[in-house]
Structures are given as C-alpha cells and as structure tokens.
Short mmCIF file of C-alpha atoms and ligand atoms in Angstrom, two decimals:
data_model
loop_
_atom_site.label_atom_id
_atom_site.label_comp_id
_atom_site.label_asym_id
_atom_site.label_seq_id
_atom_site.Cartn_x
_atom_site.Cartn_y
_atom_site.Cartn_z
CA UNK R 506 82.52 65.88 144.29
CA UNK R 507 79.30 68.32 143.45
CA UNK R 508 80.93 71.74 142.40
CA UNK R 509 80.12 74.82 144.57
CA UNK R 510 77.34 76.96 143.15
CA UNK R 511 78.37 80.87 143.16
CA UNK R 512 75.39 83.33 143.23
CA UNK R 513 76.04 85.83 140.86
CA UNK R 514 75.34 88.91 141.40
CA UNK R 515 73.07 90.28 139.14
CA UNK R 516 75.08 92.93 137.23
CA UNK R 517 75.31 90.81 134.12
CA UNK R 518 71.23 91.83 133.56
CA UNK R 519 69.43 90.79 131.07
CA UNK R 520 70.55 88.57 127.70
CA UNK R 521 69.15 88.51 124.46
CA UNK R 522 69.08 85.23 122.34
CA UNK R 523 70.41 85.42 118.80
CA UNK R 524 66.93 86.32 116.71
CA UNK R 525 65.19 83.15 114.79
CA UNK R 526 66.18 84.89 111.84
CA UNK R 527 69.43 84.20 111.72
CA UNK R 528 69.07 80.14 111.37
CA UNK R 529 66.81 80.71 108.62
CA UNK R 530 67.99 79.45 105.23
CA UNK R 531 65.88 82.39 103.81
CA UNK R 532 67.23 84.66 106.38
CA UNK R 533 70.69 83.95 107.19
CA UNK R 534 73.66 86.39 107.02
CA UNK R 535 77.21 85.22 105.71
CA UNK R 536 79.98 86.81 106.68
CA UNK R 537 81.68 89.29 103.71
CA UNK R 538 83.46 91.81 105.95
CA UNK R 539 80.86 94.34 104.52
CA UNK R 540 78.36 94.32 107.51
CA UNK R 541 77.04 97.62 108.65
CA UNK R 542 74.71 98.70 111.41
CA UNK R 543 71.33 100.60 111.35
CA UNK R 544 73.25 103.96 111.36
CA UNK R 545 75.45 102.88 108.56
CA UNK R 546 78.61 102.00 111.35
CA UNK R 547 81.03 99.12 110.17
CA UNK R 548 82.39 96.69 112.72
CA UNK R 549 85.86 97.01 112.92
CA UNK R 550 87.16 97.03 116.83
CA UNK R 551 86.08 93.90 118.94
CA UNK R 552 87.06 94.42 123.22
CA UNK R 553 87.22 91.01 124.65
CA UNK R 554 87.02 91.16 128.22
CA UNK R 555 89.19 88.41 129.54
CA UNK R 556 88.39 87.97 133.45
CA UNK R 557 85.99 90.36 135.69
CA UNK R 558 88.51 89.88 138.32
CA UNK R 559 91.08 93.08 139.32
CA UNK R 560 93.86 93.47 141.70
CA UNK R 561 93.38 97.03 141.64
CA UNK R 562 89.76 98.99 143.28
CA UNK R 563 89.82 102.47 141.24
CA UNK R 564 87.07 104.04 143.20
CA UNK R 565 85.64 105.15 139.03
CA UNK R 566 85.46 101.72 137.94
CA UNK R 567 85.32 98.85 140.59
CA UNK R 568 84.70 101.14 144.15
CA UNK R 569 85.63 98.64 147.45
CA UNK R 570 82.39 99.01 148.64
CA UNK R 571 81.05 97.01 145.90
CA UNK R 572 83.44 94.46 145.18
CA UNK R 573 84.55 93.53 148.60
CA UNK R 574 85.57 90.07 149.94
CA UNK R 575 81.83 88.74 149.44
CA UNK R 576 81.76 90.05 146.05
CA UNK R 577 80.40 86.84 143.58
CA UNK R 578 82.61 87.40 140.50
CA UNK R 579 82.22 84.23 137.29
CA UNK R 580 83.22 81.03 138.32
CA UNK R 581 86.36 79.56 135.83
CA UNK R 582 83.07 77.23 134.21
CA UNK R 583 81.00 80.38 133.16
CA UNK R 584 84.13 82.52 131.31
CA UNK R 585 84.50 81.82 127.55
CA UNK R 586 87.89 79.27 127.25
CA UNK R 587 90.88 80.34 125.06
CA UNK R 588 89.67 78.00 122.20
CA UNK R 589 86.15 79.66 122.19
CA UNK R 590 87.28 83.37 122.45
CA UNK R 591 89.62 82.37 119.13
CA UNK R 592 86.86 81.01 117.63
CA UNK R 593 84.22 83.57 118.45
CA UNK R 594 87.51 86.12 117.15
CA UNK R 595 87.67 84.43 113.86
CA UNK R 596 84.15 84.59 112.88
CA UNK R 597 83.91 88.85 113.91
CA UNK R 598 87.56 88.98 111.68
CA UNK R 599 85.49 87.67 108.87
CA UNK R 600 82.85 90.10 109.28
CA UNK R 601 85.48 92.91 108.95
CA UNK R 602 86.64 93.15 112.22
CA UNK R 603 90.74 94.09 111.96
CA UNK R 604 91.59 95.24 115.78
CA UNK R 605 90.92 92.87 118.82
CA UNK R 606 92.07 94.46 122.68
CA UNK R 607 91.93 92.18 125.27
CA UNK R 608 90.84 93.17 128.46
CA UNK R 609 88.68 93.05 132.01
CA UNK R 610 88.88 93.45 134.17
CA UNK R 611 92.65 93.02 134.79
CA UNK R 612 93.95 90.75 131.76
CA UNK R 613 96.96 90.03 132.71
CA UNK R 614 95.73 87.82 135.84
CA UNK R 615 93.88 85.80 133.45
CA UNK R 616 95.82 82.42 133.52
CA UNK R 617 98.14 81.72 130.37
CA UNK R 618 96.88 84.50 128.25
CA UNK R 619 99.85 83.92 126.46
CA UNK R 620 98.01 81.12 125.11
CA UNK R 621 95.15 83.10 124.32
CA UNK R 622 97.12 85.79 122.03
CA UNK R 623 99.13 83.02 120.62
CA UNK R 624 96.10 81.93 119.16
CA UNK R 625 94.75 85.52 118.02
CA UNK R 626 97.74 86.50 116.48
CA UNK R 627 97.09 83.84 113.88
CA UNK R 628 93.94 85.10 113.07
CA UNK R 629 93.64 86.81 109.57
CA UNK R 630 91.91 89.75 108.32
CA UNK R 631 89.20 89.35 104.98
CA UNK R 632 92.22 91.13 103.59
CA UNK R 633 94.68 88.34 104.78
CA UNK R 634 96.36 90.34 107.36
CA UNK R 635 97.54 89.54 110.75
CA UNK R 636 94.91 91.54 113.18
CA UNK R 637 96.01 94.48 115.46
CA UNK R 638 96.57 92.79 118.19
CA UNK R 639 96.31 95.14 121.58
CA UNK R 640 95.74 94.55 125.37
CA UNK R 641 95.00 97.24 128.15
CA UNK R 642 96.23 96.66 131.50
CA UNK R 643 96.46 98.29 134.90
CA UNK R 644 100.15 97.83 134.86
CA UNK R 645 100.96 96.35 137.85
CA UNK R 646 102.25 92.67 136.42
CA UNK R 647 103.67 94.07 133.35
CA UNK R 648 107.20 93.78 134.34
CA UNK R 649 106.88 90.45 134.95
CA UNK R 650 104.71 89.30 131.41
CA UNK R 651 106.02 91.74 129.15
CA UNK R 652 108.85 89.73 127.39
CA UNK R 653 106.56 86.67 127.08
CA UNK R 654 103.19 88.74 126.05
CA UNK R 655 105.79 89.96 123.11
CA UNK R 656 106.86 86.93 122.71
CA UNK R 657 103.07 85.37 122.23
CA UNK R 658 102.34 87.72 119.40
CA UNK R 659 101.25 90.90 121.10
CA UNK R 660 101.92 93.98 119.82
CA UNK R 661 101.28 96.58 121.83
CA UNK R 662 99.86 97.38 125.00
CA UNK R 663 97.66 100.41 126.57
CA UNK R 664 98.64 101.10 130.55
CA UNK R 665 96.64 102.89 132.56
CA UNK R 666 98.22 105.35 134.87
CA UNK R 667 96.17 108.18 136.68
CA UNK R 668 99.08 110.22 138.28
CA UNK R 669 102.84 110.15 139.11
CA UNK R 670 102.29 111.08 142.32
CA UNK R 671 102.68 108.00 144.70
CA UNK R 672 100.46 108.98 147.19
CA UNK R 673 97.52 109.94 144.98
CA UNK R 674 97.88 107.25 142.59
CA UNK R 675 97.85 104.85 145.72
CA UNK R 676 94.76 106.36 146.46
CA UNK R 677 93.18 105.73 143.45
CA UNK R 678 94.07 102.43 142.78
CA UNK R 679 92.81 101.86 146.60
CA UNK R 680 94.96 99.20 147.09
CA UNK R 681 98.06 100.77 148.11
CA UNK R 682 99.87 99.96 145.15
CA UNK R 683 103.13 101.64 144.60
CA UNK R 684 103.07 104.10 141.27
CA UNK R 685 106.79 102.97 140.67
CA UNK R 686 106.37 99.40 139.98
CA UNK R 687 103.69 100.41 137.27
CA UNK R 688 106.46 102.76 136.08
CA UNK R 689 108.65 99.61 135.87
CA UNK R 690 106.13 97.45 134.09
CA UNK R 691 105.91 100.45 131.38
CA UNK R 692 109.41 100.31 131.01
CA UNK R 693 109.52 96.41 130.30
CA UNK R 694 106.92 96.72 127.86
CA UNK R 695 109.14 99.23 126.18
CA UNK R 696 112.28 97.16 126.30
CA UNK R 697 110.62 94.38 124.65
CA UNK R 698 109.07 96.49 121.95
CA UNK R 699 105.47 96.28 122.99
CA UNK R 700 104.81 99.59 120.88
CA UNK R 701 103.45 102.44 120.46
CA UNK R 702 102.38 102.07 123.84
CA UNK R 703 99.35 104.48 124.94
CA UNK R 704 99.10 105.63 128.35
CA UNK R 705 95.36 105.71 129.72
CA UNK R 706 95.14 108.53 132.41
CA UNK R 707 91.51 109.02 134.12
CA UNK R 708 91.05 112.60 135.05
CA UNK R 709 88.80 113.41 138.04
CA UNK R 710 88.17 116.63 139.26
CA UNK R 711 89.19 117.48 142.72
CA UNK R 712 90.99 113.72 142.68
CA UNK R 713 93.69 114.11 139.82
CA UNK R 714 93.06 117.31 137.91
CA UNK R 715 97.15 118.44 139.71
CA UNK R 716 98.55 115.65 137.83
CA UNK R 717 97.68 116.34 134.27
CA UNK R 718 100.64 118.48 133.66
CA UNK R 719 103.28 116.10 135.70
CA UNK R 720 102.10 113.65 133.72
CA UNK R 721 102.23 115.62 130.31
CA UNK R 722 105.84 116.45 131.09
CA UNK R 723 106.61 112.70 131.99
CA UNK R 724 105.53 111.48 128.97
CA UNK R 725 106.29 114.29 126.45
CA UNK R 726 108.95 112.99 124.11
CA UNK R 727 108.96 109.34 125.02
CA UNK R 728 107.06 108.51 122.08
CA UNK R 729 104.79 106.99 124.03
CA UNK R 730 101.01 108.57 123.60
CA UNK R 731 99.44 110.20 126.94
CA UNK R 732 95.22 109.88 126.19
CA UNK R 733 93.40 111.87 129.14
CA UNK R 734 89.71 109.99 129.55
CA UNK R 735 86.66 112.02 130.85
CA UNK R 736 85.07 110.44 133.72
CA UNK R 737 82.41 108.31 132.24
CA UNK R 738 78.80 107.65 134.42
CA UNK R 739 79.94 103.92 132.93
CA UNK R 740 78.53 100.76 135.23
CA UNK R 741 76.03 101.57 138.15
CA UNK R 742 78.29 101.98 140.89
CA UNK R 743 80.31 104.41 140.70
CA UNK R 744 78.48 107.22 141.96
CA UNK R 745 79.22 108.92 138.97
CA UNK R 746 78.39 112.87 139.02
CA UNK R 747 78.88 115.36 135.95
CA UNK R 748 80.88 117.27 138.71
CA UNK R 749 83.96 115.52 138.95
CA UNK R 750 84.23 115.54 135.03
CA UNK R 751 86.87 117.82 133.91
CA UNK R 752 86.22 118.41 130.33
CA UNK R 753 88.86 117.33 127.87
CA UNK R 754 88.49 121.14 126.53
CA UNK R 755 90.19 122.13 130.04
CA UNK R 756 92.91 119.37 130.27
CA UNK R 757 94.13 120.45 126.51
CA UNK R 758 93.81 124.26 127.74
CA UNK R 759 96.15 123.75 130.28
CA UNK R 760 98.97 122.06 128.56
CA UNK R 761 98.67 124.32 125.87
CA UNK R 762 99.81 126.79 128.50
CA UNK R 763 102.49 125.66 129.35
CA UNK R 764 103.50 123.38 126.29
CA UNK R 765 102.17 124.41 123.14
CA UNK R 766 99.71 122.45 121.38
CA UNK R 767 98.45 121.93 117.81
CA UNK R 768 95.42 120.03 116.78
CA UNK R 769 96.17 117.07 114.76
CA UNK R 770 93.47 114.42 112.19
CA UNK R 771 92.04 111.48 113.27
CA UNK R 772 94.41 108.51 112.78
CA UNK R 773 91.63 106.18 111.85
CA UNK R 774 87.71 106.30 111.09
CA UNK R 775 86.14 105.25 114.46
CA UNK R 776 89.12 106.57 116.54
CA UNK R 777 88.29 107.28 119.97
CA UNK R 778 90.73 109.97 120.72
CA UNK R 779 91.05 114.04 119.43
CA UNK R 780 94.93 114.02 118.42
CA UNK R 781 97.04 117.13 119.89
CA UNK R 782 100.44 117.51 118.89
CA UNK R 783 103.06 119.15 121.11
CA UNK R 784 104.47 122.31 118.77
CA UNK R 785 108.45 122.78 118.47
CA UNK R 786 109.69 126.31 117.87
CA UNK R 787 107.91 126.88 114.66
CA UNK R 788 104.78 126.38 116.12
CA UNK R 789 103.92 123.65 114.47
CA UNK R 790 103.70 119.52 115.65
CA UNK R 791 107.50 118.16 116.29
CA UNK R 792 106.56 114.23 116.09
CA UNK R 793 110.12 114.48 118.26
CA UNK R 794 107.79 115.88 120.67
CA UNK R 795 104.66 113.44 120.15
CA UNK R 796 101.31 113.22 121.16
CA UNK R 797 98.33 113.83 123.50
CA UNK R 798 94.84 112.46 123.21
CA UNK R 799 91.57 113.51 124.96
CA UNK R 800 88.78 111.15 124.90
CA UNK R 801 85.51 113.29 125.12
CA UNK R 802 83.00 110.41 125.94
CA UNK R 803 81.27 112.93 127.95
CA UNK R 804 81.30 116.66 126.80
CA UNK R 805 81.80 115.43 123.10
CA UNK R 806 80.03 112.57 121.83
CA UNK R 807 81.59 110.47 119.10
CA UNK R 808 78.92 107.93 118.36
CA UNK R 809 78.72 108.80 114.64
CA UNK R 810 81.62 105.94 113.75
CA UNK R 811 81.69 103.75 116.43
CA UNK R 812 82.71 100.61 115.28
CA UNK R 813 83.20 98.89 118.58
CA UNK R 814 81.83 95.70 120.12
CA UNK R 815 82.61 94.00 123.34
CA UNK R 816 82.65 90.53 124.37
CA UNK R 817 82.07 89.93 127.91
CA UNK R 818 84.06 87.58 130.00
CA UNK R 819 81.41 85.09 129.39
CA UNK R 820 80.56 85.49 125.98
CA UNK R 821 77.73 88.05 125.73
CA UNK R 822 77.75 90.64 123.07
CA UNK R 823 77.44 94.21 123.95
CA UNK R 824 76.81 97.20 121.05
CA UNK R 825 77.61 99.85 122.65
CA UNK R 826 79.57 100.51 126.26
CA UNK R 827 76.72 101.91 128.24
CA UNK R 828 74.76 98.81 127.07
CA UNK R 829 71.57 97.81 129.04
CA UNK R 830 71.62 93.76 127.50
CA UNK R 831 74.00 91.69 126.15
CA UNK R 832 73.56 89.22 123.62
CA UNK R 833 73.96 85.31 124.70
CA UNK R 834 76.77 84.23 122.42
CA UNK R 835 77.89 81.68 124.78
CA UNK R 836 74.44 79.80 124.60
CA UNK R 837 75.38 79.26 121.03
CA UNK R 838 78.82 78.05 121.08
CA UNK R 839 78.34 75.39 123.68
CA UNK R 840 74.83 74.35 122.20
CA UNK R 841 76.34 73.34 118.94
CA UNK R 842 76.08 75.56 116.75
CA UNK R 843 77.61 76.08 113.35
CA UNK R 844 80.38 79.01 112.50
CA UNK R 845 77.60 79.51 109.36
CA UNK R 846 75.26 80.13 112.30
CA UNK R 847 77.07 82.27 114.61
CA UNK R 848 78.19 84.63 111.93
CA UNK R 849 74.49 84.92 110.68
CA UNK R 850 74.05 85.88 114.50
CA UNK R 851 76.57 88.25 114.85
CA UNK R 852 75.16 89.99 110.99
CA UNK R 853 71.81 89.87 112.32
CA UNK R 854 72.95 91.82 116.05
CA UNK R 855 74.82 93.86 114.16
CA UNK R 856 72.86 94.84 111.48
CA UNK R 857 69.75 95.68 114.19
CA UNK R 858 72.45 98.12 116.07
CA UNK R 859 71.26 101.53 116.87
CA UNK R 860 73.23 102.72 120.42
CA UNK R 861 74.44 105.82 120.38
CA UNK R 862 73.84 106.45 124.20
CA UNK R 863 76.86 109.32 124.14
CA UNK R 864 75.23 111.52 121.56
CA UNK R 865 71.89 110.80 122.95
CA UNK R 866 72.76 112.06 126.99
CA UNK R 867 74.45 115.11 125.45
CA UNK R 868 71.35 116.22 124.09
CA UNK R 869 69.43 116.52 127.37
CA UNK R 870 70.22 119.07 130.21
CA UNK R 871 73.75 118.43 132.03
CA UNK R 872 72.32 119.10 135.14
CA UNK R 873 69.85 115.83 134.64
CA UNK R 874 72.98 114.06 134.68
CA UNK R 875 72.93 109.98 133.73
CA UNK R 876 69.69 108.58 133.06
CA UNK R 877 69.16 105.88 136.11
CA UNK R 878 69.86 102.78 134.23
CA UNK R 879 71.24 99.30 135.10
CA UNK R 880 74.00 99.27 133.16
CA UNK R 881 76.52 96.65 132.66
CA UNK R 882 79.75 97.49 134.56
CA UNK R 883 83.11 98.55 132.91
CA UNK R 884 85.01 95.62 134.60
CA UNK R 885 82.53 93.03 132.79
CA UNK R 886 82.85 94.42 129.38
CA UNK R 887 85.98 95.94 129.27
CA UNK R 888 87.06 99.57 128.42
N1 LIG S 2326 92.30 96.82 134.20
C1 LIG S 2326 92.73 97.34 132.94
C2 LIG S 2326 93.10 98.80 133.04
O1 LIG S 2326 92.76 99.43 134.04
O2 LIG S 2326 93.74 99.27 132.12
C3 LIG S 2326 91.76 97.13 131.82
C4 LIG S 2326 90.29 97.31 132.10
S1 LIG S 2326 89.77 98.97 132.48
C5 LIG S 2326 88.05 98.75 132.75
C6 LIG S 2326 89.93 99.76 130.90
C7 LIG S 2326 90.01 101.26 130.92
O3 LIG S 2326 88.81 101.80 131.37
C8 LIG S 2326 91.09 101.83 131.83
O4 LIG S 2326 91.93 102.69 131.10
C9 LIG S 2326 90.31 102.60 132.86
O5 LIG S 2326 91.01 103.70 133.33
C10 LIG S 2326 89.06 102.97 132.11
N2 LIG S 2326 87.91 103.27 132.96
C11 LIG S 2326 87.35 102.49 133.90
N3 LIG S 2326 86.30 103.11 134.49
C12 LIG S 2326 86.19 104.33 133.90
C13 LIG S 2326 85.32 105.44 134.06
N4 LIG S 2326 84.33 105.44 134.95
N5 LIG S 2326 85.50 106.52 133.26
C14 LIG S 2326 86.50 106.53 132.33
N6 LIG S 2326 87.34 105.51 132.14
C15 LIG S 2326 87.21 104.42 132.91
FE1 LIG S 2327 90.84 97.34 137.68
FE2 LIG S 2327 91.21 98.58 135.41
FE3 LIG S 2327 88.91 98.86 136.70
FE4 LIG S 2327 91.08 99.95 137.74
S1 LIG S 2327 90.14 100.49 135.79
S2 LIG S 2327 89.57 98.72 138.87
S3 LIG S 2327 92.64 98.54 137.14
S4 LIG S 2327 89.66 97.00 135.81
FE1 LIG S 2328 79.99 103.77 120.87
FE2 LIG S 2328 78.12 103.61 122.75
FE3 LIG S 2328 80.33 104.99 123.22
FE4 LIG S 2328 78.51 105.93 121.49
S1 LIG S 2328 78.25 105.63 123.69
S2 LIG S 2328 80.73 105.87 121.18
S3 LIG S 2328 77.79 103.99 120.58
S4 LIG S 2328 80.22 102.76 122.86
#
C-alpha cells in the first residue's frame, strides 16, 4: 500500500544544514559542557516539542481560522521517534544542557510519552546528575496521565490556565472546554507529587486582564507558582498587536494592591520569570504565602542569559523563540551520522548563536509593533 502524501503547510520555513565545519577533523567540536554562544550565553535549557497537534485553539497561539479541519499538521513518519529525541537529549546533556521540558503543541496527546520520559529521566548531567525533567501542558488530560507521567520519571509539570472563570476560559481555549476539569487535572498532578507545579496564565488585555486577581487569590498559598506571560507577537498568525499586551509592570501593580508584594532574586541564571513574593504582616515575603512570576518577553527583554534551545517536533533546531530557520538535525540522525558528529553540529550552531530578537524589538518604536517576519509558530517549537 503507497502511504498518503500530506502537503505541509509551509510554516516550518526554511532549514539550515549543519555547517561543513563541523565534520572536519581540523574543525570539529567535542562536547565538554563548556560551550558558549557568540554573546557569551551557555546552553543549559533544551524545549522539545513533542507533537504540533492540540486539542485546545487559544485564539494567541493556534487561532481556528488557521488550524481548521484542512489544516496539514506532520505526518507520524516526519516527527523525531522516542529513541531519537533520547538520543538527540543525550548529546545537548553533554554539552551542558541540565533542564529538558517537553512540549507542543499539546504533549500529553503524544502517544506513550511515558516511554519517552522513561528514557530522559535516565539521562545524566556532565556532572552525573539526573536532568530536570519538566513538561508543560494545557491541562486538559492531566487527570488521567498524572500518576503514570510520575510514575515514568517526571518531575514536575507547568499547566497553563488563563482564567477561573468558566465562561471566559472556554472562550479562550475555543473549544468549549470546561475550566473545572483542568482544575481537576492540577489537582492529580498534585496528589501524585508532580511538584512545584507552575501555573502558566496568558494575560490579554480586554480578554483576561478581570482574572488576574481571581486567579492570584486561587493560587496564593497553594505553593504552587502563578507566572503571568505577556502576550508575545510569537508565530505569524496570531494577529498579534502591542495593544492587547498588558505589561507585567500592571499585572504586579494590581496585586500589590490588594495583596502585598515584595520583589524577590532570580532563582537561576537564564530564568525566565521576575520573582514577587506575597508579604505577611511584616511586610516582608511569607514563603507560607508563595510566589508570583511575570514573564516580560515584551516590555522587558531578557535576552542577555538566554540559555534556551528548542527542538521542533521534527528535529530542527531553533536558537531563539522568534526564530526565522531552524537547523536540520533530523537530516543527520537518519543519514548516519556519528554522536562525535552531531555534537560537533550542535557546538558549531551554538557557538555561531547571536538571537536576541526581544532586546532587539524593544529598541525600536512600540508603535512599529513586530517586524513582519515569517516566523516559526509557537505550537511547532514549543513555549
Ligand atoms: N499546549 C501546552 C500548553 O498550552 O501549556 C504546551 C505548549 S504551549 C505553546 C506553551 C506555552 O506557551 C503555554 O503556556 C502558552 O500559554 C504559551 N503561549 C502560547 N502562545 C503564546 C503567546 N502568543 N504569547 C504568550 N504565551 C504564549
Ligand atoms: Fe494548544 Fe498550548 Fe497552543 Fe493553547 S497554548 S493552542 S493549549 S499548544
Ligand atoms: Fe531568548 Fe530569543 Fe526570547 Fe531573547 S527573544 S529571550 S534570545 S528566545
């Protein structure tokens, strides 16, 4: 039987081949965990987007309009398998890589990914330790995988949740589903100790802006971490406008209002999120109390340590989320090549990274906007 060809749609633009360079004897690049970028930037953080497939149509991310019923997502031949995304896992880990987050896309409707994080959680660090093994996820079949996802070796999970409200987080989602069974799915992952879990909340102005402090008051407490994300002009169809961006600055504003806030350091190097810390009596951060986080990709750019790269559902290498090519690492994996050969490609990517699209928008008028780009979308790379 011939297998059905699917047209793909041409939002996976175009790929760069690994340079010569790094097949060279004279040229190549082993892996020491010590590999920095043109800007100085370790890698540390690798996304691996696991399907480009979702059950859910947020209007910010995949709008209906765009992926509808005719929409040509991968065929199962053209996605990296479990045994290659291990592999490909491995080699970053040696280059110094200690955090992988699986994601899409929706992960969890990726087949067996039990399988999959089986097989990462026995991945080492250059140090020898076990990697920080994360996933994000929409929510919506967490009750059901929780137990096993801990089970496989996961440790902790990010859910995205933009409101309480049933009927506007219905409306967001776009598919009608129900905010409580998300709710439910949170709750599993707590029972079986998939923690610290973050909550993801997308703020849009004039869409969600009302549930900020709902949602602040939900979470406050739980010890579970409530991260509000500027609308990002990520993908190409989105319709994106700096007008529905409520700045971070705002959202912590009005908490602090009503429940006082204190600024707190950066966990990590390369973390994403500004740390606020709800204030006890004293006025100063009761961990009792926890956490907020505002991620600023917007009105505050935070290229300066970005450590992150992102493998897309079929194996291309993006530097930087707002990435105009990916690199082909697919080509290499199922033409043969050597681990010796795709960690000289990943040094030699790497090492010729300059993106630091974020900083570079903020420095030009807000009124321009986005530059018009084709840029890859979120649901191929992964947030
Ligand atoms: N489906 C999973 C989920 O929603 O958690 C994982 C993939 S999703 C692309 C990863 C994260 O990106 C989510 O937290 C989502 O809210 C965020 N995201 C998607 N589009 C965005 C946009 N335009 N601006 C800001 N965040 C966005
Ligand atoms: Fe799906 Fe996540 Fe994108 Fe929403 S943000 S459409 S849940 S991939
Ligand atoms: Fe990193 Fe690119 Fe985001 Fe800057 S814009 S923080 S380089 S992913």
């Amino acid at each position: 039987m011939s297998e059905r060809v699917i047209p793909l749609v041409d939002q996976r633009i175009p790929t760069l081949q690994a340079p010569a360079a790094a097949f060279d004897p004279a040229t190549r690049i082993a892996a020491t965990g010590l590999l920095a970028d043109r800007l100085g930037r370790p890698l540390r953080d690798l996304r691996i987007s696991v399907t480009d497939r979702c059950n859910f149509r947020c209007s910010y991310c995949m709008p209906k309009e765009i992926f509808d019923k005719d929409y040509a997502y991968l065929p199962h031949s053209a996605l990296l398998s479990f045994e290659e995304i291990t592999r490909v896992a491995r080699l970053f880990a040696a280059h110094g890589v200690r955090k992988l987050r699986l994601t899409g896309g929706e992960p969890l409707l990726r087949k067996n990914i039990e399988i999959l994080i089986e097989q990462l959680a026995a991945l080492r660090t250059v140090d020898g330790e076990p990697l920080d093994l994360t996933l994000t996820t929409n929510g919506s079949l967490l009750a059901r995988k929780a137990r096993a996802l801990k089970d496989a070796g996961l440790q902790r999970v990010t859910v995205s949740l933009d409101g309480l409200d049933d009927a506007v987080f219905r409306r967001m989602n776009d598919v009608d589903f129900p905010v409580q069974d998300v709710l439910e799915g949170i709750q599993a992952a707590r029972d079986a100790g998939l923690g610290p879990i973050k909550i993801n909340m997308v703020v849009k102005r004039g869409t969600n802006e009302h549930e900020i402090l709902p949602m602040a008051r939900h979470f406050r407490g739980t010890g579970m971490v409530l991260r509000f994300i500027e609308y990002m002009d990520v993908g190409a169809t989105n319709g994106w406008r700096m007008d529905e961006v409520l700045p971070s600055a705002e959202v912590v504003k009005k908490i602090h209002a009503e429940l006082p806030l204190v600024q707190l350091g950066a966990s990590a190097p390369g973390e994403t999120a500004e740390r606020w810390g709800y204030a006890g009596p004293d006025g100063r951060h009761d961990p009792a109390l926890g956490e907020i986080g505002v991620i600023s990709s917007v009105t505050h750019a935070f290229c300066g340590d970005c450590n992150r790269a992102r493998l897309s559902t079929e194996g291309r290498l993006y530097l930087c989320l707002f990435a105009t090519q990916g690199h082909d690492l697919r080509s290499l994996i199922r033409g043969g090549a050597s681990d010796a050969d795709i960690e000289s490609a990943i040094g030699h990517i790497w090492g010729a990274r300059d993106d630091r699209y974020s900083e570079l928008r903020s420095l030009q008028p807000p009124e321009l906007g986005s530059p018009p780009q084709r840029r890859v979308e979120m649901s191929y790379i992964g947030g």
